[in-house]
Short mmCIF file of C-alpha atoms and ligand atoms in Angstrom, two decimals:
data_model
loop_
_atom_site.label_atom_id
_atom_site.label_comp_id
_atom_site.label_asym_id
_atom_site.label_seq_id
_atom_site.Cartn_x
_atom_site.Cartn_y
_atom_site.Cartn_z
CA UNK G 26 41.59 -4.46 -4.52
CA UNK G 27 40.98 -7.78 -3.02
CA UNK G 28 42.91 -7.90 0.33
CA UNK G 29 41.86 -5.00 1.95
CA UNK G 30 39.62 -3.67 4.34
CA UNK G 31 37.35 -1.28 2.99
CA UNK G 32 33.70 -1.47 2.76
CA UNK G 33 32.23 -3.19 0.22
CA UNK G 34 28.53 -1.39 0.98
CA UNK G 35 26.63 0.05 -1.48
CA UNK G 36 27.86 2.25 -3.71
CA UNK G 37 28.21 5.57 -2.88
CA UNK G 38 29.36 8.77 -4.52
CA UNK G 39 29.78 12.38 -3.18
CA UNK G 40 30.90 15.51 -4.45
CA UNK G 41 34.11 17.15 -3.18
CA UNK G 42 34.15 21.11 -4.00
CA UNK G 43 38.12 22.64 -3.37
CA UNK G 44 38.09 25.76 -1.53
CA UNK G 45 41.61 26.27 -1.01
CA UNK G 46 42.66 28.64 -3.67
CA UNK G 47 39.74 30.64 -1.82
CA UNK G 48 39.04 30.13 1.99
CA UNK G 49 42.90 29.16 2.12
CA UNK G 50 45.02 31.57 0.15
CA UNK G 51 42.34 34.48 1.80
CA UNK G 52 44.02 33.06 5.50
CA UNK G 53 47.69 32.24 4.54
CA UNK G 54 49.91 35.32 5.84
CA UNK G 55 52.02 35.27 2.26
CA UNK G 56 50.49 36.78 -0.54
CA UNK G 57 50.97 34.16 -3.42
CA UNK G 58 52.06 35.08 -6.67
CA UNK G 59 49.54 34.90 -9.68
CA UNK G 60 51.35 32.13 -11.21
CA UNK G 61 51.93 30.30 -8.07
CA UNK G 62 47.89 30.64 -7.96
CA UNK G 63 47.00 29.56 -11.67
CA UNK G 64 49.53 26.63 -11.58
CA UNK G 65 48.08 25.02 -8.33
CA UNK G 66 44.08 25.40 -9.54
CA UNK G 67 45.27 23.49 -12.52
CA UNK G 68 47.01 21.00 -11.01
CA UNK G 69 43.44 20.28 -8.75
CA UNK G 70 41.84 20.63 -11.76
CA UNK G 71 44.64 17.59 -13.10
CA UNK G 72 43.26 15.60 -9.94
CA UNK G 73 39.40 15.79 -11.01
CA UNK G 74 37.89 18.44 -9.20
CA UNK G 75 34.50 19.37 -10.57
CA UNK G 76 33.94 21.77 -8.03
CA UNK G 77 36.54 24.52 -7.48
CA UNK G 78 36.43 28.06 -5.18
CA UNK G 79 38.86 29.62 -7.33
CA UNK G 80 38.48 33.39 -5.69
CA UNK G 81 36.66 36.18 -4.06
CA UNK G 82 35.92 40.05 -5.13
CA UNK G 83 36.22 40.96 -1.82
CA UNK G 84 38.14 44.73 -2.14
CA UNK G 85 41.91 44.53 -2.10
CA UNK G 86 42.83 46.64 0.89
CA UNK G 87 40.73 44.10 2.73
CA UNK G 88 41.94 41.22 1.38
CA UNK G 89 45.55 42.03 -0.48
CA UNK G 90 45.97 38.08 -0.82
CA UNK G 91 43.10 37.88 -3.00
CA UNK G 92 43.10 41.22 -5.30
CA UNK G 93 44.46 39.38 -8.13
CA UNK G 94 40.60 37.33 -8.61
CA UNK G 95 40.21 38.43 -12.32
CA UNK G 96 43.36 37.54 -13.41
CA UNK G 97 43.56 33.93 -11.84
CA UNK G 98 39.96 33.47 -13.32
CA UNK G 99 41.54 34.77 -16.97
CA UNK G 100 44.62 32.38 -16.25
CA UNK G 101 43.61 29.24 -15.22
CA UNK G 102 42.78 26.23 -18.04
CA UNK G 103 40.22 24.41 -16.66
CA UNK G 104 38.16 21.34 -18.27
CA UNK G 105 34.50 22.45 -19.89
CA UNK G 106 33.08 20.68 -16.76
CA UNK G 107 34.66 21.87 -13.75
CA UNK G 108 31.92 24.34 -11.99
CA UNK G 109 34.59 27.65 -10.84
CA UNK G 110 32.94 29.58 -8.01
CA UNK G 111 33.60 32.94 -6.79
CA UNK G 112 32.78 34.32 -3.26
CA UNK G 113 30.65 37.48 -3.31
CA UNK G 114 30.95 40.00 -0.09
CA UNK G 115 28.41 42.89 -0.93
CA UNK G 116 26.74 44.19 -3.72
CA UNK G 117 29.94 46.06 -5.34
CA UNK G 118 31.43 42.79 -5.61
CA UNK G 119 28.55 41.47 -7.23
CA UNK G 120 28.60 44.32 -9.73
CA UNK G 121 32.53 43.41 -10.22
CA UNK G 122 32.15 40.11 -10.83
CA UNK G 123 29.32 40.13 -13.38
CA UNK G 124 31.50 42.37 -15.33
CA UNK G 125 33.67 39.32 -16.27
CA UNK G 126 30.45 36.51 -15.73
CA UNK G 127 31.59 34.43 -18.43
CA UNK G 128 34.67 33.36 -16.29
CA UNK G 129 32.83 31.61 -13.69
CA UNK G 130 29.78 29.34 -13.15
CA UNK G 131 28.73 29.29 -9.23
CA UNK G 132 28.03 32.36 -6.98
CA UNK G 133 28.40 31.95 -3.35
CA UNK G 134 27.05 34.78 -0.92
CA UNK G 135 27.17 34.45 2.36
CA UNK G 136 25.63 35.34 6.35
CA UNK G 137 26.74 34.28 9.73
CA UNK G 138 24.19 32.65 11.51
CA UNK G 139 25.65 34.63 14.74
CA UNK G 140 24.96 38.43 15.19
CA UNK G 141 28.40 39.16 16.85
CA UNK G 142 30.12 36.74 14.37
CA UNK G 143 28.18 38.53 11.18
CA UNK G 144 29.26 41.91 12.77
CA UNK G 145 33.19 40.73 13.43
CA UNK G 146 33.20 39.95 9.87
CA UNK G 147 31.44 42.88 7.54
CA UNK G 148 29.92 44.93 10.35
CA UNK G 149 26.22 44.51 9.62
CA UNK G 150 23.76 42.78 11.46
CA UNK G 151 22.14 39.59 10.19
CA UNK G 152 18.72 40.91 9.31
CA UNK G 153 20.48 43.76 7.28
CA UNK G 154 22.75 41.06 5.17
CA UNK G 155 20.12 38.98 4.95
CA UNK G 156 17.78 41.79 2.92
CA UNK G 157 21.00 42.71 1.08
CA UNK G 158 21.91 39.14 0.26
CA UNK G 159 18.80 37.49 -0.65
CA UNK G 160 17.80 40.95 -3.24
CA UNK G 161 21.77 39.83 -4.83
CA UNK G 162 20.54 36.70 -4.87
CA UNK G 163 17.67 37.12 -7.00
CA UNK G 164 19.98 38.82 -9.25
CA UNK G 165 22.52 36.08 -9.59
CA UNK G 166 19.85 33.73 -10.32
CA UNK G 167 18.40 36.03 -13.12
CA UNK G 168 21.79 36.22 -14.34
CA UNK G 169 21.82 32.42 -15.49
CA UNK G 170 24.50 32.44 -12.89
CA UNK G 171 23.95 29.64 -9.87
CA UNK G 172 23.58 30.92 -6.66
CA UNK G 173 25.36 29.28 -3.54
CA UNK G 174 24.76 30.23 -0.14
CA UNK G 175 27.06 30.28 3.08
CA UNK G 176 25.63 30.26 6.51
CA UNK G 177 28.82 30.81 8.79
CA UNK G 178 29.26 29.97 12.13
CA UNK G 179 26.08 27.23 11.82
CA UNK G 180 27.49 25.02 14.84
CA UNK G 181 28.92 27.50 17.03
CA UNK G 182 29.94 30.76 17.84
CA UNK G 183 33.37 31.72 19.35
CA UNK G 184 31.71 35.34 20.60
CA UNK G 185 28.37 34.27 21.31
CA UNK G 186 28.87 30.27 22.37
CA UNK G 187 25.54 28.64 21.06
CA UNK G 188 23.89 29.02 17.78
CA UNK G 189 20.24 27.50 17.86
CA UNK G 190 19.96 25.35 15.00
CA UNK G 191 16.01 26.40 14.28
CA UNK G 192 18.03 29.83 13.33
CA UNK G 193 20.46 28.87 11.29
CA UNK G 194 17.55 26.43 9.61
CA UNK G 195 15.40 29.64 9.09
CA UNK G 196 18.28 31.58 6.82
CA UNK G 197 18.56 28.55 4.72
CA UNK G 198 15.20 28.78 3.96
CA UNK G 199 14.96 32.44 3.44
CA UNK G 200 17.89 31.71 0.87
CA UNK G 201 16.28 29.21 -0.94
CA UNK G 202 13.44 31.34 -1.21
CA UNK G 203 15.43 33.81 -2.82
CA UNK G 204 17.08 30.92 -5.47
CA UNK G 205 19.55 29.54 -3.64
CA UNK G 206 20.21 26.21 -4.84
CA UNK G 207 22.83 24.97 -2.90
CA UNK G 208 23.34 26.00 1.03
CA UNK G 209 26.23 25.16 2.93
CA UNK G 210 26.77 24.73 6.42
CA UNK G 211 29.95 26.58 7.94
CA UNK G 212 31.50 25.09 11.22
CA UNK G 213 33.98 28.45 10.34
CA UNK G 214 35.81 28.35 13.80
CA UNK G 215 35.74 24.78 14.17
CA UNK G 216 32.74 24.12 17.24
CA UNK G 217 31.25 21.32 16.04
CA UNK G 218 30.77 17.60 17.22
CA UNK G 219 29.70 14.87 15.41
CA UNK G 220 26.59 14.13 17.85
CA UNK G 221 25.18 17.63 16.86
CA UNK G 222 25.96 17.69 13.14
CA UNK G 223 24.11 14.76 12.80
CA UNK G 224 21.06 16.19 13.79
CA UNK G 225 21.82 19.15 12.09
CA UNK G 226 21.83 17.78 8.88
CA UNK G 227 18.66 15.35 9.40
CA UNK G 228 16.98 18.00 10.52
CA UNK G 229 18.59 20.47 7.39
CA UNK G 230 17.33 17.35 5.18
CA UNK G 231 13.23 17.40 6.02
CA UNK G 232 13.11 21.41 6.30
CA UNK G 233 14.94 22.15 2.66
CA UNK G 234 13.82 19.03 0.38
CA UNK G 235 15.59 19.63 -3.46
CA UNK G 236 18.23 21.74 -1.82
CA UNK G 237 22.00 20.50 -1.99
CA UNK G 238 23.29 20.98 1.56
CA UNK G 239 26.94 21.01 1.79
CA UNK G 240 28.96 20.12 4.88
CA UNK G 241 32.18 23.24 5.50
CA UNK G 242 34.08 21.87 8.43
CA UNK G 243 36.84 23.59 9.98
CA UNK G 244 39.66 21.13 11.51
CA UNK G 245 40.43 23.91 14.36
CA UNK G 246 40.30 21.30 16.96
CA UNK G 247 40.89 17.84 15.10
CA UNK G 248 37.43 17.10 14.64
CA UNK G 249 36.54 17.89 11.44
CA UNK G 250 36.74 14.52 9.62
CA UNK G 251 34.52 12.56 12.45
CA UNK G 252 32.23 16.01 11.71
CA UNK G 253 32.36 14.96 8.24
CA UNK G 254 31.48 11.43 8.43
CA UNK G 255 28.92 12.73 11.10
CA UNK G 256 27.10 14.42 8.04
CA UNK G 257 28.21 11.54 5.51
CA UNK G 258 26.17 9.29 7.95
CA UNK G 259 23.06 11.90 8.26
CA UNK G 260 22.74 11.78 4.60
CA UNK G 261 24.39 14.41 3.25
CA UNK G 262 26.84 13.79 -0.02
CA UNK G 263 28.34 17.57 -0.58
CA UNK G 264 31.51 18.42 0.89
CA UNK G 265 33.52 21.39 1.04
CA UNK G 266 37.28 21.05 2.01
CA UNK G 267 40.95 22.94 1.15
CA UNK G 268 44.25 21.04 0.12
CA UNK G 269 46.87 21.08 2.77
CA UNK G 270 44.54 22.04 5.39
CA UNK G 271 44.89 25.75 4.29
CA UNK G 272 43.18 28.26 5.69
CA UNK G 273 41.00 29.64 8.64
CA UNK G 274 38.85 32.31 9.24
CA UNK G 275 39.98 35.89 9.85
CA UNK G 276 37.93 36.38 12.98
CA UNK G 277 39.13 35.56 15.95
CA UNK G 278 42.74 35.16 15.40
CA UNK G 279 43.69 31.31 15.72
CA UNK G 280 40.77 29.65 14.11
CA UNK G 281 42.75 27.89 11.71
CA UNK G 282 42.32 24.96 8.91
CA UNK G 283 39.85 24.17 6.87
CA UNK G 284 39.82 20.17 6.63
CA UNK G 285 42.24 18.58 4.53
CA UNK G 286 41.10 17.74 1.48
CA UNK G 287 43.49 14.45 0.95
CA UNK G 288 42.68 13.14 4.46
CA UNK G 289 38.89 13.93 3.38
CA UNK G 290 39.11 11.93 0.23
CA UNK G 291 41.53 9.52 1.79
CA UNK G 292 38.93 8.50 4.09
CA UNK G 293 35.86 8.30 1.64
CA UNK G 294 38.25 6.43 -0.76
CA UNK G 295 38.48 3.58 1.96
CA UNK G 296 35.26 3.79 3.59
CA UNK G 297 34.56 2.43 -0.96
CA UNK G 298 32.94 6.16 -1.42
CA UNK G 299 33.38 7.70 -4.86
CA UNK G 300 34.86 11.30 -5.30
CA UNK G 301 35.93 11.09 -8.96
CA UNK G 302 39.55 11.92 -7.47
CA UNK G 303 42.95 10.85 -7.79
CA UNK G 304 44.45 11.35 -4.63
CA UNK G 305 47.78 10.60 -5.41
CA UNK G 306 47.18 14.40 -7.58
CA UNK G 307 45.31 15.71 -5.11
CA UNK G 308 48.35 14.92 -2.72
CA UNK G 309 50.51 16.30 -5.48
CA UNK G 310 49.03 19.47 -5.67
CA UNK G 311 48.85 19.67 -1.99
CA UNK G 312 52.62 19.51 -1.87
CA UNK G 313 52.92 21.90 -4.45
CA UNK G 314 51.54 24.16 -2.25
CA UNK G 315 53.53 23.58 0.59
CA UNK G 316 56.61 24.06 -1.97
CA UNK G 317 55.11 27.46 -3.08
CA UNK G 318 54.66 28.42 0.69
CA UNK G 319 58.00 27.47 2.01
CA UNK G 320 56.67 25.57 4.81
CA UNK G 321 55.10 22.28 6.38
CA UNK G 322 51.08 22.04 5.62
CA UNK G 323 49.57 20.54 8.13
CA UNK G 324 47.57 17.26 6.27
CA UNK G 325 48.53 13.90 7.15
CA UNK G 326 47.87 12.81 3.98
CA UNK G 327 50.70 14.97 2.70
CA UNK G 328 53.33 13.24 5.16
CA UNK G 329 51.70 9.48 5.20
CA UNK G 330 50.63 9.53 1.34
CA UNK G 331 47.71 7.19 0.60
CA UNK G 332 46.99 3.83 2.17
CA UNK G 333 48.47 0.81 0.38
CA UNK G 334 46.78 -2.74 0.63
CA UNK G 335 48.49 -4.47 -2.70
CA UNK G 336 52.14 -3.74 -2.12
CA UNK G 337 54.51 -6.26 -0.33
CA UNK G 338 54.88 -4.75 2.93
CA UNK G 339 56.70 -7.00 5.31
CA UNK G 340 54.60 -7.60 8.41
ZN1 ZN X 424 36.10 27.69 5.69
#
């Protein structure tokens, strides 16, 4: 590692959670097989995830790609350590999933900061999730389970343009008063600019001290890595990211890609940031899923591969 460029600051570690078997499969149009499924949250689990959105009980005729949840949580071989989340839409799904509660670790319920958004998505308003979510809340928490919490749309809304940050701010804080431990930020239709998410997550910082704030960019636009180092830069060391660039948002149509995981950890990797990953697996299992969907992904990292300094490249 001595002729290269990277940083050689102080050292610096951050967590990277995988949501693509989640908040990707949910937006691909294929439904992918149950195998397909198991063998790909292995292989992320062979490139050191600790953190992995393995799937939702969202109900089936809502979401047919997901319907199979229980049996990719009974199927997959994870190691002891690896925290598996599961996304929880309403309070059946709670119910559901605490029927099989030994086959996860992490809850993650979730609001959009945006009234129009929030309704788009599960036709409620935001005050009536928020008394449903924060009384599930308290549940999951007595449960033993840990409870994560989602605020979507936090740096934009593609119905209702702005979302004042003092807003978004006041749900986080109203979820950590109901037990929410760790809070993430969702930039779900990909608004965001790295100007704003800085102060975002300063100010996210001195209103919820002792809770994990996690940055969700979506790469709709081709700014969700500067949004991410945006955050990195503002302090915050939680990330949230899908390999392959998989996935979206189901409303509006077109707000594809969640950032790519390998460019994600590419760029930490060189900036001398630890993620505990191999990326040459994490690449791996991003082209495994490109094999499993029949088509291009749309990472670099999956075309370019990583960045070598030690090799003899001429020039
Ligand atoms: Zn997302």
């Amino acid at each position: 590692m001595s002729q290269d460029n990277r940083t050689a600051g102080e050292h610096r570690v951050v967590k990277v959670r995988e949501v693509g078997p989640r908040d990707g499969f949910q937006n691909e149009p294929e439904t992918i097989a149950t195998r397909d499924k198991i063998e790909l949250i292995n292989a992320l689990g062979d490139a050191g995830f600790k953190r992995i959105e393995v799937a939702s009980f969202v109900r089936p005729d809502v979401v047919p790609q997901l319907s199979d949840g229980v049996q990719v949580l009974r199927g997959i071989d994870l190691p002891a350590d690896v925290e598996r989340m599961v996304l929880i839409p309403n309070s059946r799904g709670l119910e559901n999933a605490l029927q099989v509660r030994g086959l996860f670790e992490a809850m993650t319920l979730f609001v959009s900061a945006s009234q129009s958004h929030n309704k788009a998505n599960i036709n409620r308003t935001v005050e009536e999730t928020m008394e449903d979510v924060k009384g599930m809340g308290r549940r999951v928490v007595a449960e033993g389970v840990k409870f994560c919490a989602v605020i979507a749309t936090s740096f934009g809304c593609p119905y209702e343009g702005k979302v004042p940050m003092d807003g978004v701010l006041d749900l986080a804080e109203q979820f950590a008063e109901a037990g929410a431990t760790e809070i993430g930020f969702g930039d779900t239709t990909g608004m965001a600019n790295p100007a704003y998410v800085s102060r975002f997550f300063r100010a996210a910082a001195e209103r919820l001290p002792g809770v994990e704030l996690t940055a969700h960019f979506h790469n709709t636009r081709g700014q969700g890595l500067a949004n991410a180092y945006a955050a990195l830069e503002a302090g915050c060391d939680s990330f949230e990211s899908s390999f392959g660039e998989l996935g979206g948002c189901p409303v509006p149509a077109g707000s594809t890609g969640n950032i790519s995981t390998e460019d994600l950890v590419s760029m930490f990797h060189e900036m001398g940031i630890d993620t505990g990953l191999d990326l040459e697996r994490v690449i791996e299992a991003a082209r495994k899923a490109q094999q499993v969907l029949g088509r291009k992904l749309t990472s670099h990292s999956i075309v370019a591969g990583p960045v070598r300094w030690a090799s003899a490249v001429a020039n």
